Amino acid sequence: MFNLDSYEKHSQWYNQKFPTEESKSTYLKNHLNIKQPTIGKWLQAIFFKSLNPLLADKNGTWLTLGDAYGFDAQYILKAGNKAIASDLNTDFLTIAKDQQVITDFSLQNAEAMSYPNHAFDYILCKESYHHFPRPYAALYEMARVAKKGFILMEPQDPILKMPLLLGLMNVVSAFSDQLSKKLWKNRFSYEPVGNFIYKISERELEKFAAGLNLPMVAFKKLNPNFYFEGANESLANRKNFKFLIISLKKLVRDLFAKIGIVPSQVLAAIIFKTIPDEKTLRNLKDTGYRIVNIPHNPYQ
């Protein structure tokens, strides 16, 4: 089946990039040895800081999905919470534990996890969901295994946030499907390993939550997609001209996304299974999240 083939290809991807244990160990050591802030770390911090409102209450239990290097779990651990890193292939995570990047790891398929119901307070799926061959299966698994909620940080489907463009594409498609494909070139995007690149939308996740009678979702706009080859070696300071250019581009993109001219590059979405306390809600709003209360199904 296609999904089984996809799992195999994804599980071997990092071994193709880092074929030996030594190459994996060297990569992790180099990452740990970089003390000065690089552009790569600065961009990753945009993702990680979005977790802070949920990390304020210490000793929460977390599972990270698709966390090949263990860096997602590392951030959660440093914030004083408990975290298990997981991926389809644990070769890197074995070394990450040896180098004390993480404290524990697990081999997990996000679409069929081995954990029981409500095993963790939160589940983080950062930059992994769009790789899954059956992403909806993973959504339901996250809803099953999480106790309080789960977080997606994924590319946003841009056309759904631009109704005028969507309307134009509907008109064009009615007359010529070939022309619509030329105008909307990334409508169907695929990765070299073979899977469709699945982007998320606010409305899609609202419907998912409503369908399961979940109480709340929260969304935050992020624009971190300015990575380039060498970003992990290039310093993030004002003496670096490349960093100044990227900072300016991000500032403009943030402004345009805020006023609705363009959608954000990435959507941080929290699907809550239980309503958080007032302090957490206030922190979410103060850090840029938009809270959506899902009305209770009156027929249940």
mmCIF file with all atom_site columns, N, CA and C in Angstrom, residues 55-100:
data_model
loop_
_atom_site.group_PDB
_atom_site.id
_atom_site.type_symbol
_atom_site.label_atom_id
_atom_site.label_alt_id
_atom_site.label_comp_id
_atom_site.label_asym_id
_atom_site.label_entity_id
_atom_site.label_seq_id
_atom_site.pdbx_PDB_ins_code
_atom_site.Cartn_x
_atom_site.Cartn_y
_atom_site.Cartn_z
_atom_site.occupancy
_atom_site.B_iso_or_equiv
_atom_site.pdbx_formal_charge
_atom_site.auth_seq_id
_atom_site.auth_comp_id
_atom_site.auth_asym_id
_atom_site.auth_atom_id
_atom_site.pdbx_PDB_model_num
ATOM 1   N N  . LEU A 1 55  ? 3.831  25.940 28.212 1.00 0.00 ? 55  LEU A N  1
ATOM 2   C CA . LEU A 1 55  ? 4.959  25.421 28.987 1.00 0.00 ? 55  LEU A CA 1
ATOM 3   C C  . LEU A 1 55  ? 5.136  26.133 30.324 1.00 0.00 ? 55  LEU A C  1
ATOM 4   N N  . ALA A 1 56  ? 4.324  27.163 30.566 1.00 0.00 ? 56  ALA A N  1
ATOM 5   C CA . ALA A 1 56  ? 4.474  27.952 31.794 1.00 0.00 ? 56  ALA A CA 1
ATOM 6   C C  . ALA A 1 56  ? 4.208  27.123 33.041 1.00 0.00 ? 56  ALA A C  1
ATOM 7   N N  . ASP A 1 57  ? 3.225  26.226 32.974 1.00 0.00 ? 57  ASP A N  1
ATOM 8   C CA . ASP A 1 57  ? 2.959  25.323 34.097 1.00 0.00 ? 57  ASP A CA 1
ATOM 9   C C  . ASP A 1 57  ? 3.897  24.131 33.969 1.00 0.00 ? 57  ASP A C  1
ATOM 10  N N  . LYS A 1 58  ? 4.843  24.022 34.870 1.00 0.00 ? 58  LYS A N  1
ATOM 11  C CA . LYS A 1 58  ? 5.896  23.017 34.765 1.00 0.00 ? 58  LYS A CA 1
ATOM 12  C C  . LYS A 1 58  ? 5.367  21.606 35.008 1.00 0.00 ? 58  LYS A C  1
ATOM 13  N N  . ASN A 1 59  ? 6.191  20.649 34.617 1.00 0.00 ? 59  ASN A N  1
ATOM 14  C CA . ASN A 1 59  ? 5.931  19.221 34.834 1.00 0.00 ? 59  ASN A CA 1
ATOM 15  C C  . ASN A 1 59  ? 4.803  18.655 33.981 1.00 0.00 ? 59  ASN A C  1
ATOM 16  N N  . GLY A 1 60  ? 4.448  19.361 32.904 1.00 0.00 ? 60  GLY A N  1
ATOM 17  C CA . GLY A 1 60  ? 3.506  18.789 31.956 1.00 0.00 ? 60  GLY A CA 1
ATOM 18  C C  . GLY A 1 60  ? 4.181  17.660 31.185 1.00 0.00 ? 60  GLY A C  1
ATOM 19  N N  . THR A 1 61  ? 3.400  16.732 30.690 1.00 0.00 ? 61  THR A N  1
ATOM 20  C CA . THR A 1 61  ? 3.947  15.610 29.923 1.00 0.00 ? 61  THR A CA 1
ATOM 21  C C  . THR A 1 61  ? 3.664  15.828 28.437 1.00 0.00 ? 61  THR A C  1
ATOM 22  N N  . TRP A 1 62  ? 4.706  15.656 27.626 1.00 0.00 ? 62  TRP A N  1
ATOM 23  C CA . TRP A 1 62  ? 4.629  15.931 26.196 1.00 0.00 ? 62  TRP A CA 1
ATOM 24  C C  . TRP A 1 62  ? 5.182  14.769 25.382 1.00 0.00 ? 62  TRP A C  1
ATOM 25  N N  . LEU A 1 63  ? 4.623  14.614 24.197 1.00 0.00 ? 63  LEU A N  1
ATOM 26  C CA . LEU A 1 63  ? 5.160  13.725 23.174 1.00 0.00 ? 63  LEU A CA 1
ATOM 27  C C  . LEU A 1 63  ? 5.391  14.559 21.923 1.00 0.00 ? 63  LEU A C  1
ATOM 28  N N  . THR A 1 64  ? 6.564  14.445 21.328 1.00 0.00 ? 64  THR A N  1
ATOM 29  C CA . THR A 1 64  ? 6.836  15.143 20.075 1.00 0.00 ? 64  THR A CA 1
ATOM 30  C C  . THR A 1 64  ? 6.846  14.126 18.934 1.00 0.00 ? 64  THR A C  1
ATOM 31  N N  . LEU A 1 65  ? 6.173  14.459 17.849 1.00 0.00 ? 65  LEU A N  1
ATOM 32  C CA . LEU A 1 65  ? 6.069  13.563 16.702 1.00 0.00 ? 65  LEU A CA 1
ATOM 33  C C  . LEU A 1 65  ? 6.956  14.056 15.560 1.00 0.00 ? 65  LEU A C  1
ATOM 34  N N  . GLY A 1 66  ? 7.577  13.120 14.851 1.00 0.00 ? 66  GLY A N  1
ATOM 35  C CA . GLY A 1 66  ? 8.448  13.507 13.742 1.00 0.00 ? 66  GLY A CA 1
ATOM 36  C C  . GLY A 1 66  ? 9.636  14.321 14.198 1.00 0.00 ? 66  GLY A C  1
ATOM 37  N N  . ASP A 1 67  ? 10.064 14.091 15.426 1.00 0.00 ? 67  ASP A N  1
ATOM 38  C CA . ASP A 1 67  ? 11.147 14.864 16.044 1.00 0.00 ? 67  ASP A CA 1
ATOM 39  C C  . ASP A 1 67  ? 12.460 14.118 15.842 1.00 0.00 ? 67  ASP A C  1
ATOM 40  N N  . ALA A 1 68  ? 12.934 14.083 14.607 1.00 0.00 ? 68  ALA A N  1
ATOM 41  C CA . ALA A 1 68  ? 14.041 13.213 14.222 1.00 0.00 ? 68  ALA A CA 1
ATOM 42  C C  . ALA A 1 68  ? 15.310 13.445 15.025 1.00 0.00 ? 68  ALA A C  1
ATOM 43  N N  . TYR A 1 69  ? 15.656 14.718 15.276 1.00 0.00 ? 69  TYR A N  1
ATOM 44  C CA . TYR A 1 69  ? 16.889 15.053 16.005 1.00 0.00 ? 69  TYR A CA 1
ATOM 45  C C  . TYR A 1 69  ? 16.676 15.163 17.513 1.00 0.00 ? 69  TYR A C  1
ATOM 46  N N  . GLY A 1 70  ? 15.421 15.314 17.928 1.00 0.00 ? 70  GLY A N  1
ATOM 47  C CA . GLY A 1 70  ? 15.126 15.496 19.344 1.00 0.00 ? 70  GLY A CA 1
ATOM 48  C C  . GLY A 1 70  ? 15.125 16.943 19.795 1.00 0.00 ? 70  GLY A C  1
ATOM 49  N N  . PHE A 1 71  ? 15.255 17.887 18.860 1.00 0.00 ? 71  PHE A N  1
ATOM 50  C CA . PHE A 1 71  ? 15.359 19.299 19.235 1.00 0.00 ? 71  PHE A CA 1
ATOM 51  C C  . PHE A 1 71  ? 14.034 19.857 19.772 1.00 0.00 ? 71  PHE A C  1
ATOM 52  N N  . ASP A 1 72  ? 12.907 19.328 19.288 1.00 0.00 ? 72  ASP A N  1
ATOM 53  C CA . ASP A 1 72  ? 11.609 19.794 19.795 1.00 0.00 ? 72  ASP A CA 1
ATOM 54  C C  . ASP A 1 72  ? 11.456 19.401 21.263 1.00 0.00 ? 72  ASP A C  1
ATOM 55  N N  . ALA A 1 73  ? 11.753 18.139 21.547 1.00 0.00 ? 73  ALA A N  1
ATOM 56  C CA . ALA A 1 73  ? 11.672 17.670 22.933 1.00 0.00 ? 73  ALA A CA 1
ATOM 57  C C  . ALA A 1 73  ? 12.679 18.397 23.812 1.00 0.00 ? 73  ALA A C  1
ATOM 58  N N  . GLN A 1 74  ? 13.852 18.710 23.257 1.00 0.00 ? 74  GLN A N  1
ATOM 59  C CA . GLN A 1 74  ? 14.876 19.420 24.017 1.00 0.00 ? 74  GLN A CA 1
ATOM 60  C C  . GLN A 1 74  ? 14.355 20.767 24.522 1.00 0.00 ? 74  GLN A C  1
ATOM 61  N N  . TYR A 1 75  ? 13.668 21.500 23.663 1.00 0.00 ? 75  TYR A N  1
ATOM 62  C CA . TYR A 1 75  ? 13.136 22.808 24.068 1.00 0.00 ? 75  TYR A CA 1
ATOM 63  C C  . TYR A 1 75  ? 12.121 22.649 25.207 1.00 0.00 ? 75  TYR A C  1
ATOM 64  N N  . ILE A 1 76  ? 11.277 21.654 25.101 1.00 0.00 ? 76  ILE A N  1
ATOM 65  C CA . ILE A 1 76  ? 10.252 21.410 26.129 1.00 0.00 ? 76  ILE A CA 1
ATOM 66  C C  . ILE A 1 76  ? 10.906 21.018 27.450 1.00 0.00 ? 76  ILE A C  1
ATOM 67  N N  . LEU A 1 77  ? 11.920 20.182 27.377 1.00 0.00 ? 77  LEU A N  1
ATOM 68  C CA . LEU A 1 77  ? 12.639 19.767 28.580 1.00 0.00 ? 77  LEU A CA 1
ATOM 69  C C  . LEU A 1 77  ? 13.314 20.955 29.259 1.00 0.00 ? 77  LEU A C  1
ATOM 70  N N  . LYS A 1 78  ? 13.933 21.825 28.480 1.00 0.00 ? 78  LYS A N  1
ATOM 71  C CA . LYS A 1 78  ? 14.612 22.999 29.038 1.00 0.00 ? 78  LYS A CA 1
ATOM 72  C C  . LYS A 1 78  ? 13.626 23.947 29.714 1.00 0.00 ? 78  LYS A C  1
ATOM 73  N N  . ALA A 1 79  ? 12.364 23.890 29.306 1.00 0.00 ? 79  ALA A N  1
ATOM 74  C CA . ALA A 1 79  ? 11.335 24.740 29.909 1.00 0.00 ? 79  ALA A CA 1
ATOM 75  C C  . ALA A 1 79  ? 10.783 24.148 31.200 1.00 0.00 ? 79  ALA A C  1
ATOM 76  N N  . GLY A 1 80  ? 11.308 22.992 31.619 1.00 0.00 ? 80  GLY A N  1
ATOM 77  C CA . GLY A 1 80  ? 10.897 22.408 32.887 1.00 0.00 ? 80  GLY A CA 1
ATOM 78  C C  . GLY A 1 80  ? 9.769  21.419 32.803 1.00 0.00 ? 80  GLY A C  1
ATOM 79  N N  . ASN A 1 81  ? 9.479  20.945 31.596 1.00 0.00 ? 81  ASN A N  1
ATOM 80  C CA . ASN A 1 81  ? 8.436  19.948 31.411 1.00 0.00 ? 81  ASN A CA 1
ATOM 81  C C  . ASN A 1 81  ? 9.061  18.607 31.030 1.00 0.00 ? 81  ASN A C  1
ATOM 82  N N  . LYS A 1 82  ? 8.245  17.569 30.979 1.00 0.00 ? 82  LYS A N  1
ATOM 83  C CA . LYS A 1 82  ? 8.707  16.236 30.605 1.00 0.00 ? 82  LYS A CA 1
ATOM 84  C C  . LYS A 1 82  ? 8.343  15.987 29.140 1.00 0.00 ? 82  LYS A C  1
ATOM 85  N N  . ALA A 1 83  ? 9.255  15.363 28.403 1.00 0.00 ? 83  ALA A N  1
ATOM 86  C CA . ALA A 1 83  ? 9.002  15.149 26.982 1.00 0.00 ? 83  ALA A CA 1
ATOM 87  C C  . ALA A 1 83  ? 9.665  13.871 26.495 1.00 0.00 ? 83  ALA A C  1
ATOM 88  N N  . ILE A 1 84  ? 8.940  13.160 25.654 1.00 0.00 ? 84  ILE A N  1
ATOM 89  C CA . ILE A 1 84  ? 9.472  12.003 24.946 1.00 0.00 ? 84  ILE A CA 1
ATOM 90  C C  . ILE A 1 84  ? 9.488  12.352 23.466 1.00 0.00 ? 84  ILE A C  1
ATOM 91  N N  . ALA A 1 85  ? 10.655 12.245 22.853 1.00 0.00 ? 85  ALA A N  1
ATOM 92  C CA . ALA A 1 85  ? 10.783 12.496 21.416 1.00 0.00 ? 85  ALA A CA 1
ATOM 93  C C  . ALA A 1 85  ? 10.452 11.212 20.658 1.00 0.00 ? 85  ALA A C  1
ATOM 94  N N  . SER A 1 86  ? 9.804  11.354 19.501 1.00 0.00 ? 86  SER A N  1
ATOM 95  C CA . SER A 1 86  ? 9.489  10.160 18.716 1.00 0.00 ? 86  SER A CA 1
ATOM 96  C C  . SER A 1 86  ? 9.644  10.437 17.234 1.00 0.00 ? 86  SER A C  1
ATOM 97  N N  . ASP A 1 87  ? 9.860  9.368  16.493 1.00 0.00 ? 87  ASP A N  1
ATOM 98  C CA . ASP A 1 87  ? 9.981  9.453  15.046 1.00 0.00 ? 87  ASP A CA 1
ATOM 99  C C  . ASP A 1 87  ? 9.819  8.054  14.470 1.00 0.00 ? 87  ASP A C  1
ATOM 100 N N  . LEU A 1 88  ? 9.686  7.971  13.138 1.00 0.00 ? 88  LEU A N  1
ATOM 101 C CA . LEU A 1 88  ? 9.597  6.672  12.473 1.00 0.00 ? 88  LEU A CA 1
ATOM 102 C C  . LEU A 1 88  ? 10.926 5.920  12.531 1.00 0.00 ? 88  LEU A C  1
ATOM 103 N N  . ASN A 1 89  ? 12.011 6.660  12.646 1.00 0.00 ? 89  ASN A N  1
ATOM 104 C CA . ASN A 1 89  ? 13.343 6.075  12.741 1.00 0.00 ? 89  ASN A CA 1
ATOM 105 C C  . ASN A 1 89  ? 14.040 6.697  13.945 1.00 0.00 ? 89  ASN A C  1
ATOM 106 N N  . THR A 1 90  ? 14.550 5.865  14.828 1.00 0.00 ? 90  THR A N  1
ATOM 107 C CA . THR A 1 90  ? 15.126 6.381  16.076 1.00 0.00 ? 90  THR A CA 1
ATOM 108 C C  . THR A 1 90  ? 16.651 6.335  16.092 1.00 0.00 ? 90  THR A C  1
ATOM 109 N N  . ASP A 1 91  ? 17.289 6.168  14.941 1.00 0.00 ? 91  ASP A N  1
ATOM 110 C CA . ASP A 1 91  ? 18.753 6.132  14.903 1.00 0.00 ? 91  ASP A CA 1
ATOM 111 C C  . ASP A 1 91  ? 19.357 7.423  15.457 1.00 0.00 ? 91  ASP A C  1
ATOM 112 N N  . PHE A 1 92  ? 18.815 8.563  15.023 1.00 0.00 ? 92  PHE A N  1
ATOM 113 C CA . PHE A 1 92  ? 19.301 9.856  15.507 1.00 0.00 ? 92  PHE A CA 1
ATOM 114 C C  . PHE A 1 92  ? 18.955 10.043 16.981 1.00 0.00 ? 92  PHE A C  1
ATOM 115 N N  . LEU A 1 93  ? 17.751 9.634  17.361 1.00 0.00 ? 93  LEU A N  1
ATOM 116 C CA . LEU A 1 93  ? 17.297 9.851  18.735 1.00 0.00 ? 93  LEU A CA 1
ATOM 117 C C  . LEU A 1 93  ? 18.111 9.028  19.734 1.00 0.00 ? 93  LEU A C  1
ATOM 118 N N  . THR A 1 94  ? 18.592 7.870  19.302 1.00 0.00 ? 94  THR A N  1
ATOM 119 C CA . THR A 1 94  ? 19.457 7.062  20.164 1.00 0.00 ? 94  THR A CA 1
ATOM 120 C C  . THR A 1 94  ? 20.723 7.839  20.527 1.00 0.00 ? 94  THR A C  1
ATOM 121 N N  . ILE A 1 95  ? 21.304 8.487  19.519 1.00 0.00 ? 95  ILE A N  1
ATOM 122 C CA . ILE A 1 95  ? 22.511 9.288  19.750 1.00 0.00 ? 95  ILE A CA 1
ATOM 123 C C  . ILE A 1 95  ? 22.166 10.545 20.543 1.00 0.00 ? 95  ILE A C  1
ATOM 124 N N  . ALA A 1 96  ? 21.006 11.145 20.253 1.00 0.00 ? 96  ALA A N  1
ATOM 125 C CA . ALA A 1 96  ? 20.590 12.351 20.971 1.00 0.00 ? 96  ALA A CA 1
ATOM 126 C C  . ALA A 1 96  ? 20.443 12.071 22.464 1.00 0.00 ? 96  ALA A C  1
ATOM 127 N N  . LYS A 1 97  ? 19.946 10.898 22.809 1.00 0.00 ? 97  LYS A N  1
ATOM 128 C CA . LYS A 1 97  ? 19.830 10.552 24.228 1.00 0.00 ? 97  LYS A CA 1
ATOM 129 C C  . LYS A 1 97  ? 21.211 10.350 24.840 1.00 0.00 ? 97  LYS A C  1
ATOM 130 N N  . ASP A 1 98  ? 22.111 9.704  24.106 1.00 0.00 ? 98  ASP A N  1
ATOM 131 C CA . ASP A 1 98  ? 23.471 9.488  24.606 1.00 0.00 ? 98  ASP A CA 1
ATOM 132 C C  . ASP A 1 98  ? 24.182 10.819 24.860 1.00 0.00 ? 98  ASP A C  1
ATOM 133 N N  . GLN A 1 99  ? 23.890 11.820 24.010 1.00 0.00 ? 99  GLN A N  1
ATOM 134 C CA . GLN A 1 99  ? 24.520 13.134 24.152 1.00 0.00 ? 99  GLN A CA 1
ATOM 135 C C  . GLN A 1 99  ? 23.713 14.064 25.052 1.00 0.00 ? 99  GLN A C  1
ATOM 136 N N  . GLN A 1 100 ? 22.680 13.518 25.716 1.00 0.00 ? 100 GLN A N  1
ATOM 137 C CA . GLN A 1 100 ? 21.853 14.246 26.685 1.00 0.00 ? 100 GLN A CA 1
ATOM 138 C C  . GLN A 1 100 ? 21.096 15.419 26.054 1.00 0.00 ? 100 GLN A C  1
#
